[in-house]
PDB file of C-alpha atoms in Angstrom:
ATOM      1  CA  MET A  33      27.469  82.061 -66.623  1.00  0.00           C
ATOM      2  CA  ARG A  34      23.659  82.376 -66.004  1.00  0.00           C
ATOM      3  CA  ARG A  35      23.061  81.345 -68.973  1.00  0.00           C
ATOM      4  CA  ARG A  36      24.509  78.365 -69.346  1.00  0.00           C
ATOM      5  CA  ILE A  37      23.345  77.064 -65.792  1.00  0.00           C
ATOM      6  CA  ALA A  38      19.837  77.211 -67.132  1.00  0.00           C
ATOM      7  CA  LEU A  39      20.656  76.140 -70.246  1.00  0.00           C
ATOM      8  CA  LEU A  40      22.077  72.420 -68.403  1.00  0.00           C
ATOM      9  CA  SER A  41      19.678  72.345 -65.923  1.00  0.00           C
ATOM     10  CA  SER A  42      16.764  72.499 -68.645  1.00  0.00           C
ATOM     11  CA  PHE A  43      18.218  69.670 -70.046  1.00  0.00           C
ATOM     12  CA  LEU A  44      19.202  67.711 -67.240  1.00  0.00           C
ATOM     13  CA  ALA A  45      15.428  68.026 -66.287  1.00  0.00           C
ATOM     14  CA  CYS A  46      13.936  66.882 -69.581  1.00  0.00           C
ATOM     15  CA  SER A  47      16.297  64.464 -69.671  1.00  0.00           C
ATOM     16  CA  HIS A  48      13.859  61.663 -68.902  1.00  0.00           C
ATOM     17  CA  ALA A  49      12.632  61.907 -71.930  1.00  0.00           C
ATOM     18  CA  LEU A  50      14.945  59.939 -73.196  1.00  0.00           C
ATOM     19  CA  VAL A  51      14.196  56.676 -71.244  1.00  0.00           C
ATOM     20  CA  ALA A  52      10.722  54.741 -72.603  1.00  0.00           C
ATOM     21  CA  PRO A  53       8.499  56.287 -73.235  1.00  0.00           C
ATOM     22  CA  PRO A  54      10.267  58.514 -75.135  1.00  0.00           C
ATOM     23  CA  LYS A  55       6.990  60.881 -75.898  1.00  0.00           C
ATOM     24  CA  ALA A  56       9.636  63.785 -76.936  1.00  0.00           C
ATOM     25  CA  LEU A  57      10.727  60.540 -79.663  1.00  0.00           C
ATOM     26  CA  GLN A  58       7.310  59.474 -80.847  1.00  0.00           C
ATOM     27  CA  PRO A  59       5.231  60.486 -83.724  1.00  0.00           C
ATOM     28  CA  MET A  60       3.279  63.191 -82.686  1.00  0.00           C
ATOM     29  CA  GLN A  61      -0.518  63.040 -83.845  1.00  0.00           C
ATOM     30  CA  PRO A  62      -1.946  65.144 -86.108  1.00  0.00           C
ATOM     31  CA  ARG A  63      -4.472  66.649 -83.108  1.00  0.00           C
ATOM     32  CA  ARG A  64      -1.737  66.521 -80.476  1.00  0.00           C
ATOM     33  CA  ALA A  65       0.511  69.217 -83.206  1.00  0.00           C
ATOM     34  CA  ALA A  66      -2.334  71.638 -83.411  1.00  0.00           C
ATOM     35  CA  ASP A  67      -2.863  71.350 -80.005  1.00  0.00           C
ATOM     36  CA  ALA A  68       0.254  71.895 -78.962  1.00  0.00           C
ATOM     37  CA  GLY A  69       1.806  74.485 -81.242  1.00  0.00           C
ATOM     38  CA  ALA A  70       5.209  73.254 -80.868  1.00  0.00           C
ATOM     39  CA  ALA A  71       5.427  70.105 -83.336  1.00  0.00           C
ATOM     40  CA  THR A  72       5.880  69.209 -86.811  1.00  0.00           C
ATOM     41  CA  THR A  73       5.184  66.193 -88.060  1.00  0.00           C
ATOM     42  CA  SER A  74       4.970  64.050 -91.555  1.00  0.00           C
ATOM     43  CA  ASP A  75       3.458  60.739 -91.926  1.00  0.00           C
ATOM     44  CA  ALA A  76       5.709  58.746 -88.905  1.00  0.00           C
ATOM     45  CA  PRO A  77       6.575  54.997 -88.420  1.00  0.00           C
ATOM     46  CA  PRO A  78       5.180  53.334 -85.246  1.00  0.00           C
ATOM     47  CA  ALA A  79       6.100  54.727 -82.131  1.00  0.00           C
ATOM     48  CA  THR A  80      10.176  54.429 -81.291  1.00  0.00           C
ATOM     49  CA  ALA A  81      11.144  52.428 -78.872  1.00  0.00           C
ATOM     50  CA  ALA A  82      12.591  52.582 -76.418  1.00  0.00           C
ATOM     51  CA  ALA A  83      16.483  52.872 -75.620  1.00  0.00           C
ATOM     52  CA  PRO A  84      18.276  50.086 -74.994  1.00  0.00           C
ATOM     53  CA  THR A  85      19.890  48.837 -71.901  1.00  0.00           C
ATOM     54  CA  ALA A  86      23.084  47.526 -71.520  1.00  0.00           C
ATOM     55  CA  ALA A  87      22.375  44.338 -71.111  1.00  0.00           C
ATOM     56  CA  GLU A  88      20.705  44.369 -74.513  1.00  0.00           C
ATOM     57  CA  ALA A  89      23.483  46.215 -76.307  1.00  0.00           C
ATOM     58  CA  ALA A  90      25.712  43.038 -75.444  1.00  0.00           C
ATOM     59  CA  ASN A  91      23.364  40.788 -76.477  1.00  0.00           C
ATOM     60  CA  GLY A  92      23.096  42.046 -80.062  1.00  0.00           C
ATOM     61  CA  HIS A  93      20.456  44.807 -80.158  1.00  0.00           C
ATOM     62  CA  GLN A  94      21.727  47.795 -82.050  1.00  0.00           C
ATOM     63  CA  ARG A  95      22.351  51.196 -79.332  1.00  0.00           C
ATOM     64  CA  LYS A  96      20.110  54.052 -81.094  1.00  0.00           C
ATOM     65  CA  THR A  97      22.212  57.059 -81.789  1.00  0.00           C
ATOM     66  CA  ALA A  98      22.302  61.128 -81.398  1.00  0.00           C
ATOM     67  CA  ALA A  99      23.812  64.089 -82.465  1.00  0.00           C
ATOM     68  CA  VAL A 100      23.743  66.634 -80.178  1.00  0.00           C
ATOM     69  CA  PHE A 101      24.612  70.539 -81.804  1.00  0.00           C
ATOM     70  CA  GLY A 102      25.855  72.067 -78.487  1.00  0.00           C
ATOM     71  CA  PHE A 103      24.578  75.997 -77.330  1.00  0.00           C
ATOM     72  CA  PHE A 104      26.979  78.602 -78.320  1.00  0.00           C
ATOM     73  CA  GLY A 105      30.324  78.939 -76.504  1.00  0.00           C
ATOM     74  CA  ALA A 106      29.373  75.535 -74.144  1.00  0.00           C
ATOM     75  CA  SER A 107      32.281  74.358 -72.523  1.00  0.00           C
ATOM     76  CA  ASP A 108      34.298  70.829 -72.995  1.00  0.00           C
ATOM     77  CA  ARG A 109      33.344  69.978 -69.521  1.00  0.00           C
ATOM     78  CA  GLU A 110      29.292  71.232 -70.531  1.00  0.00           C
ATOM     79  CA  LEU A 111      29.571  69.411 -73.396  1.00  0.00           C
ATOM     80  CA  ALA A 112      31.027  66.508 -71.855  1.00  0.00           C
ATOM     81  CA  LEU A 113      27.832  66.130 -69.308  1.00  0.00           C
ATOM     82  CA  ILE A 114      25.267  66.432 -72.595  1.00  0.00           C
ATOM     83  CA  GLU A 115      26.607  63.341 -73.815  1.00  0.00           C
ATOM     84  CA  LYS A 116      26.983  60.898 -70.594  1.00  0.00           C
ATOM     85  CA  ARG A 117      23.875  61.393 -69.798  1.00  0.00           C
ATOM     86  CA  TYR A 118      22.348  60.812 -73.212  1.00  0.00           C
ATOM     87  CA  ALA A 119      24.808  57.478 -73.090  1.00  0.00           C
ATOM     88  CA  LYS A 120      23.735  56.904 -69.712  1.00  0.00           C
ATOM     89  CA  ASN A 121      19.843  56.071 -71.539  1.00  0.00           C
ATOM     90  CA  GLY A 122      21.348  54.011 -73.815  1.00  0.00           C
ATOM     91  CA  TYR A 123      22.445  56.534 -76.740  1.00  0.00           C
ATOM     92  CA  GLU A 124      25.574  56.784 -79.128  1.00  0.00           C
ATOM     93  CA  CYS A 125      26.296  60.412 -79.041  1.00  0.00           C
ATOM     94  CA  VAL A 126      28.460  62.855 -80.980  1.00  0.00           C
ATOM     95  CA  VAL A 127      27.947  66.201 -79.553  1.00  0.00           C
ATOM     96  CA  VAL A 128      28.990  68.866 -81.594  1.00  0.00           C
ATOM     97  CA  PRO A 129      30.519  72.040 -80.335  1.00  0.00           C
ATOM     98  CA  SER A 130      29.108  75.296 -81.459  1.00  0.00           C
ATOM     99  CA  PRO A 131      31.722  78.202 -81.243  1.00  0.00           C
ATOM    100  CA  VAL A 132      30.881  81.657 -81.133  1.00  0.00           C
ATOM    101  CA  LYS A 133      33.562  83.082 -83.597  1.00  0.00           C
ATOM    102  CA  GLU A 134      32.522  80.035 -86.254  1.00  0.00           C
ATOM    103  CA  VAL A 135      28.108  80.342 -86.184  1.00  0.00           C
ATOM    104  CA  ALA A 136      27.623  83.733 -84.834  1.00  0.00           C
ATOM    105  CA  ARG A 137      28.736  85.983 -87.827  1.00  0.00           C
ATOM    106  CA  PRO A 138      28.328  85.558 -91.521  1.00  0.00           C
ATOM    107  CA  SER A 139      32.351  85.036 -91.638  1.00  0.00           C
ATOM    108  CA  GLY A 140      32.046  81.651 -89.485  1.00  0.00           C
ATOM    109  CA  TRP A 141      29.415  80.724 -91.615  1.00  0.00           C
ATOM    110  CA  TYR A 142      31.282  80.789 -94.726  1.00  0.00           C
ATOM    111  CA  LYS A 143      34.258  78.990 -93.271  1.00  0.00           C
ATOM    112  CA  ASN A 144      31.778  76.583 -91.782  1.00  0.00           C
ATOM    113  CA  PHE A 145      29.812  75.876 -94.960  1.00  0.00           C
ATOM    114  CA  ARG A 146      33.539  75.415 -96.967  1.00  0.00           C
ATOM    115  CA  ARG A 147      34.835  72.718 -94.512  1.00  0.00           C
ATOM    116  CA  ASN A 148      31.466  70.933 -94.513  1.00  0.00           C
ATOM    117  CA  ALA A 149      31.160  70.957 -97.986  1.00  0.00           C
ATOM    118  CA  ARG A 150      34.921  69.878 -98.571  1.00  0.00           C
ATOM    119  CA  LEU A 151      33.735  67.151 -96.749  1.00  0.00           C
ATOM    120  CA  GLY A 152      30.650  66.304 -97.588  1.00  0.00           C
ATOM    121  CA  LYS A 153      30.229  62.188 -97.706  1.00  0.00           C
ATOM    122  CA  GLU A 154      33.144  61.546 -95.582  1.00  0.00           C
ATOM    123  CA  HIS A 155      31.913  63.679 -92.981  1.00  0.00           C
ATOM    124  CA  GLU A 156      31.987  62.522 -89.499  1.00  0.00           C
ATOM    125  CA  LEU A 157      28.130  63.296 -88.839  1.00  0.00           C
ATOM    126  CA  ALA A 158      27.837  62.044 -92.179  1.00  0.00           C
ATOM    127  CA  ARG A 159      25.195  59.175 -91.353  1.00  0.00           C
ATOM    128  CA  HIS A 160      21.305  58.457 -90.313  1.00  0.00           C
ATOM    129  CA  PHE A 161      20.984  58.719 -86.206  1.00  0.00           C
ATOM    130  CA  ASP A 162      17.666  58.081 -84.239  1.00  0.00           C
ATOM    131  CA  VAL A 163      17.738  61.943 -82.845  1.00  0.00           C
ATOM    132  CA  VAL A 164      19.778  65.642 -83.344  1.00  0.00           C
ATOM    133  CA  HIS A 165      19.131  67.110 -80.681  1.00  0.00           C
ATOM    134  CA  CYS A 166      20.167  71.162 -81.631  1.00  0.00           C
ATOM    135  CA  MET A 167      20.136  73.131 -78.413  1.00  0.00           C
ATOM    136  CA  SER A 168      20.847  77.127 -78.491  1.00  0.00           C
ATOM    137  CA  GLY A 169      22.724  78.014 -81.332  1.00  0.00           C
ATOM    138  CA  GLY A 170      23.028  74.724 -82.567  1.00  0.00           C
ATOM    139  CA  PHE A 171      19.860  75.295 -85.225  1.00  0.00           C
ATOM    140  CA  LEU A 172      22.268  77.048 -86.929  1.00  0.00           C
ATOM    141  CA  ASN A 173      25.551  74.745 -86.977  1.00  0.00           C
ATOM    142  CA  TYR A 174      22.936  71.900 -87.979  1.00  0.00           C
ATOM    143  CA  TYR A 175      21.364  74.234 -91.393  1.00  0.00           C
ATOM    144  CA  LEU A 176      25.364  75.246 -92.027  1.00  0.00           C
ATOM    145  CA  THR A 177      26.223  70.680 -92.434  1.00  0.00           C
ATOM    146  CA  ARG A 178      23.140  70.283 -93.977  1.00  0.00           C
ATOM    147  CA  GLY A 179      23.147  72.702 -96.287  1.00  0.00           C
ATOM    148  CA  ALA A 180      27.000  71.852 -97.482  1.00  0.00           C
ATOM    149  CA  GLY A 181      26.145  68.575 -99.059  1.00  0.00           C
ATOM    150  CA  VAL A 182      26.602  66.958 -95.392  1.00  0.00           C
ATOM    151  CA  PRO A 183      24.466  63.780 -95.746  1.00  0.00           C
ATOM    152  CA  LEU A 184      23.004  63.966 -92.228  1.00  0.00           C
ATOM    153  CA  ALA A 185      19.637  62.099 -91.778  1.00  0.00           C
ATOM    154  CA  CYS A 186      17.671  61.304 -88.580  1.00  0.00           C
ATOM    155  CA  ASP A 187      14.445  59.936 -87.453  1.00  0.00           C
ATOM    156  CA  THR A 188      13.637  63.734 -84.955  1.00  0.00           C
ATOM    157  CA  LEU A 189      14.927  66.585 -85.054  1.00  0.00           C
ATOM    158  CA  LEU A 190      14.131  67.890 -81.661  1.00  0.00           C
ATOM    159  CA  LEU A 191      14.945  71.689 -80.726  1.00  0.00           C
ATOM    160  CA  ASP A 192      15.847  72.938 -77.960  1.00  0.00           C
ATOM    161  CA  SER A 193      15.150  76.651 -77.140  1.00  0.00           C
ATOM    162  CA  THR A 194      14.740  78.887 -79.557  1.00  0.00           C
ATOM    163  CA  PRO A 195      15.971  77.897 -82.825  1.00  0.00           C
ATOM    164  CA  ILE A 196      18.639  81.306 -83.922  1.00  0.00           C
ATOM    165  CA  LEU A 197      17.660  82.198 -87.423  1.00  0.00           C
ATOM    166  CA  PRO A 198      20.532  83.485 -90.064  1.00  0.00           C
ATOM    167  CA  LYS A 199      18.947  87.710 -89.458  1.00  0.00           C
ATOM    168  CA  PRO A 200      20.566  89.935 -87.118  1.00  0.00           C
ATOM    169  CA  ARG A 201      17.414  90.992 -85.093  1.00  0.00           C
ATOM    170  CA  ALA A 202      17.385  87.635 -83.844  1.00  0.00           C
ATOM    171  CA  PHE A 203      21.019  87.992 -83.236  1.00  0.00           C
ATOM    172  CA  THR A 204      20.728  91.109 -81.426  1.00  0.00           C
ATOM    173  CA  THR A 205      17.943  89.720 -79.574  1.00  0.00           C
ATOM    174  CA  PHE A 206      20.432  87.039 -78.273  1.00  0.00           C
ATOM    175  CA  ALA A 207      23.520  89.382 -77.763  1.00  0.00           C
ATOM    176  CA  ARG A 208      21.461  92.040 -75.564  1.00  0.00           C
ATOM    177  CA  GLN A 209      19.686  89.450 -73.743  1.00  0.00           C
ATOM    178  CA  PHE A 210      23.123  87.356 -72.908  1.00  0.00           C
ATOM    179  CA  MET A 211      24.973  90.432 -71.780  1.00  0.00           C
ATOM    180  CA  ARG A 212      22.024  91.289 -69.677  1.00  0.00           C
ATOM    181  CA  ASP A 213      22.329  87.481 -68.138  1.00  0.00           C
ATOM    182  CA  ALA A 214      26.563  87.495 -68.257  1.00  0.00           C
ATOM    183  CA  LEU A 215      27.963  91.022 -67.426  1.00  0.00           C
ATOM    184  CA  PRO A 216      27.593  91.643 -64.061  1.00  0.00           C
ATOM    185  CA  PHE A 217      26.487  95.067 -64.507  1.00  0.00           C
ATOM    186  CA  GLY A 218      24.160  93.791 -67.588  1.00  0.00           C
ATOM    187  CA  LYS A 219      21.752  95.975 -67.761  1.00  0.00           C
ATOM    188  CA  VAL A 220      23.694  98.437 -68.785  1.00  0.00           C
ATOM    189  CA  VAL A 221      22.994  97.104 -71.952  1.00  0.00           C
ATOM    190  CA  ASP A 222      19.362  98.845 -71.825  1.00  0.00           C
ATOM    191  CA  LEU A 223      21.206 102.156 -72.389  1.00  0.00           C
ATOM    192  CA  PHE A 224      22.551 101.582 -76.123  1.00  0.00           C
ATOM    193  CA  PRO A 225      19.359 101.722 -78.107  1.00  0.00           C
ATOM    194  CA  GLN A 226      18.743  98.376 -79.839  1.00  0.00           C
ATOM    195  CA  PRO A 227      17.633  99.675 -83.146  1.00  0.00           C
ATOM    196  CA  LEU A 228      21.185 101.286 -82.919  1.00  0.00           C
ATOM    197  CA  HIS A 229      22.218  97.807 -82.277  1.00  0.00           C
ATOM    198  CA  LEU A 230      20.615  96.695 -84.964  1.00  0.00           C
ATOM    199  CA  PHE A 231      21.868  99.126 -87.728  1.00  0.00           C
ATOM    200  CA  LEU A 232      25.675  98.352 -86.384  1.00  0.00           C
ATOM    201  CA  ILE A 233      24.845  94.480 -87.355  1.00  0.00           C
ATOM    202  CA  ARG A 234      23.264  95.374 -90.488  1.00  0.00           C
ATOM    203  CA  THR A 235      26.566  96.910 -91.702  1.00  0.00           C
ATOM    204  CA  ARG A 236      28.896  94.855 -90.281  1.00  0.00           C
ATOM    205  CA  TRP A 237      26.966  92.051 -92.164  1.00  0.00           C
ATOM    206  CA  SER A 238      26.734  93.876 -95.531  1.00  0.00           C
ATOM    207  CA  VAL A 239      30.901  94.921 -94.994  1.00  0.00           C
ATOM    208  CA  THR A 240      31.421  90.991 -94.727  1.00  0.00           C
ATOM    209  CA  ALA A 241      29.417  89.876 -97.088  1.00  0.00           C
ATOM    210  CA  PHE A 242      30.748  91.697 -99.312  1.00  0.00           C
ATOM    211  CA  ARG A 243      34.788  91.064 -98.891  1.00  0.00           C
ATOM    212  CA  LEU A 244      33.358  87.619 -98.843  1.00  0.00           C
ATOM    213  CA  ARG A 245      31.979  87.412-101.704  1.00  0.00           C
ATOM    214  CA  VAL A 246      35.234  88.908-103.836  1.00  0.00           C
ATOM    215  CA  GLN A 247      37.550  86.256-101.606  1.00  0.00           C
ATOM    216  CA  HIS A 248      35.654  83.482-103.121  1.00  0.00           C
ATOM    217  CA  TRP A 249      35.653  85.514-106.410  1.00  0.00           C
ATOM    218  CA  PHE A 250      39.736  85.059-106.357  1.00  0.00           C
ATOM    219  CA  LEU A 251      39.968  82.185-104.555  1.00  0.00           C
ATOM    220  CA  ARG A 252      38.042  80.008-107.657  1.00  0.00           C
ATOM    221  CA  ARG A 253      40.059  82.110-110.007  1.00  0.00           C
ATOM    222  CA  LEU A 254      43.218  80.839-108.180  1.00  0.00           C
ATOM    223  CA  GLY A 255      41.723  77.479-108.226  1.00  0.00           C
ATOM    224  CA  ARG A 256      41.722  76.985-104.278  1.00  0.00           C
ATOM    225  CA  HIS A 257      38.489  75.272-105.017  1.00  0.00           C
ATOM    226  CA  PRO A 258      37.355  71.374-106.125  1.00  0.00           C
ATOM    227  CA  CYS A 259      35.260  71.353-108.670  1.00  0.00           C
ATOM    228  CA  ALA A 260      33.573  68.906-106.497  1.00  0.00           C
ATOM    229  CA  TRP A 261      31.667  71.772-103.708  1.00  0.00           C
ATOM    230  CA  ARG A 262      32.799  75.080-104.899  1.00  0.00           C
ATOM    231  CA  ASP A 263      29.342  75.401-106.690  1.00  0.00           C
ATOM    232  CA  LEU A 264      27.249  74.479-103.957  1.00  0.00           C
ATOM    233  CA  THR A 265      29.411  76.855-102.033  1.00  0.00           C
ATOM    234  CA  THR A 266      29.357  79.180-104.561  1.00  0.00           C
ATOM    235  CA  ARG A 267      25.145  79.014-104.519  1.00  0.00           C
ATOM    236  CA  TRP A 268      25.080  79.220-100.755  1.00  0.00           C
ATOM    237  CA  LEU A 269      27.545  82.423-100.835  1.00  0.00           C
ATOM    238  CA  ARG A 270      24.883  84.322-103.498  1.00  0.00           C
ATOM    239  CA  VAL A 271      22.635  83.319-101.257  1.00  0.00           C
ATOM    240  CA  SER A 272      23.418  85.233 -97.876  1.00  0.00           C
ATOM    241  CA  SER A 273      25.526  86.933 -99.180  1.00  0.00           C
ATOM    242  CA  SER A 274      22.275  88.771-101.830  1.00  0.00           C
ATOM    243  CA  ALA A 275      20.486  89.330 -98.356  1.00  0.00           C
ATOM    244  CA  ALA A 276      22.864  91.311 -96.708  1.00  0.00           C
ATOM    245  CA  ARG A 277      23.540  93.464 -99.327  1.00  0.00           C
ATOM    246  CA  ARG A 278      19.517  93.838 -99.986  1.00  0.00           C
ATOM    247  CA  GLY A 279      19.069  93.639 -96.703  1.00  0.00           C
ATOM    248  CA  ASN A 280      16.595  91.573 -97.064  1.00  0.00           C
ATOM    249  CA  TYR A 281      17.253  88.496 -94.749  1.00  0.00           C
ATOM    250  CA  GLU A 282      13.920  86.465 -95.864  1.00  0.00           C
ATOM    251  CA  PRO A 283      14.900  84.039 -98.434  1.00  0.00           C
ATOM    252  CA  ILE A 284      18.389  83.026 -96.381  1.00  0.00           C
ATOM    253  CA  VAL A 285      15.725  82.384 -93.774  1.00  0.00           C
ATOM    254  CA  ALA A 286      13.700  80.354 -95.582  1.00  0.00           C
ATOM    255  CA  HIS A 287      16.722  78.443 -96.875  1.00  0.00           C
ATOM    256  CA  ALA A 288      17.495  77.545 -93.839  1.00  0.00           C
ATOM    257  CA  ALA A 289      13.735  76.462 -93.453  1.00  0.00           C
ATOM    258  CA  ARG A 290      13.776  74.311 -95.787  1.00  0.00           C
ATOM    259  CA  VAL A 291      17.492  72.585 -95.400  1.00  0.00           C
ATOM    260  CA  ALA A 292      16.158  71.986 -91.765  1.00  0.00           C
ATOM    261  CA  PHE A 293      12.781  71.010 -92.179  1.00  0.00           C
ATOM    262  CA  GLY A 294      12.737  69.682 -95.979  1.00  0.00           C
ATOM    263  CA  ARG A 295      15.102  67.523 -98.500  1.00  0.00           C
ATOM    264  CA  ALA A 296      19.185  68.813 -97.746  1.00  0.00           C
ATOM    265  CA  PRO A 297      21.231  68.623-100.617  1.00  0.00           C
ATOM    266  CA  ALA A 298      22.946  65.454 -99.481  1.00  0.00           C
ATOM    267  CA  ALA A 299      20.326  63.747 -97.103  1.00  0.00           C
ATOM    268  CA  PRO A 300      16.032  63.657 -96.738  1.00  0.00           C
ATOM    269  CA  PRO A 301      14.364  65.389 -94.428  1.00  0.00           C
ATOM    270  CA  PRO A 302      13.616  64.961 -90.792  1.00  0.00           C
ATOM    271  CA  LYS A 303      11.258  62.225 -90.547  1.00  0.00           C
ATOM    272  CA  ARG A 304       9.617  64.422 -87.859  1.00  0.00           C
ATOM    273  CA  ALA A 305      10.133  67.306 -86.080  1.00  0.00           C
ATOM    274  CA  VAL A 306      10.042  68.011 -82.135  1.00  0.00           C
ATOM    275  CA  PHE A 307       9.659  72.152 -80.399  1.00  0.00           C
ATOM    276  CA  LEU A 308      10.602  72.020 -76.878  1.00  0.00           C
ATOM    277  CA  HIS A 309       9.169  75.612 -76.894  1.00  0.00           C
ATOM    278  CA  ASN A 310       9.397  77.648 -73.296  1.00  0.00           C
ATOM    279  CA  PRO A 311       6.978  80.934 -74.115  1.00  0.00           C
ATOM    280  CA  ALA A 312       9.157  82.670 -71.429  1.00  0.00           C
ATOM    281  CA  ASP A 313      12.213  82.346 -73.023  1.00  0.00           C
ATOM    282  CA  PRO A 314      13.468  85.978 -73.709  1.00  0.00           C
ATOM    283  CA  TYR A 315      16.556  85.205 -76.351  1.00  0.00           C
TER     284      TYR A 315
END
């Protein structure tokens, strides 16, 4: 609960960045990016204009668009608050939930990836947005969407909070801190050795990866996977399951970074990326 309150408080406190001139949504200069150590940029057009007012929208000005990938376990009320805040600042906003069961475990990644690959260009996010905002946990959801061939493009990729990477160590760190914050006696988690916790997660992911490979093989033989998206899912599953089997997750982490910041199978890279980095973030 404290984690959710902190995330929402941080979002509301920074919401003025969406009002003109939105510094977070302007192209960053190389010197500024180097000094900050928290933003990556590419050749960008002139600074983003201010979000239009309701009166301007009524006069024919096109509203800016935003897609927000919510944080882990966000309630409908919390997601609605985010959408309302964007709308107040002149944005047409699509808020995408990040269910823990689907974004925080390999079996959920497979289900998410398969569904996105099946929808492809018919996906509700298959278009260009001015801003894609990834909150805590939302980065993985964004990666699974673009990686599955959904043509999700944006001018600005905004990473709000530390991105959780697809590897056991990142999830172990997140899970332990979440339990410390969420449970009445959260400090008892420190009695459970972190190396043992990490070992259990690694083992579970390895077993799950083997099961998914077998399941996918049978579904392909039964013709349950149309060719249009079957091959894309198969290639991704090979990369992710091989990482789990070998215990080396760097290939899947590198793939996630390439899809998020570079060219995805059906989408160009973001024009700029902005990191809202908090060095004191224990997650």
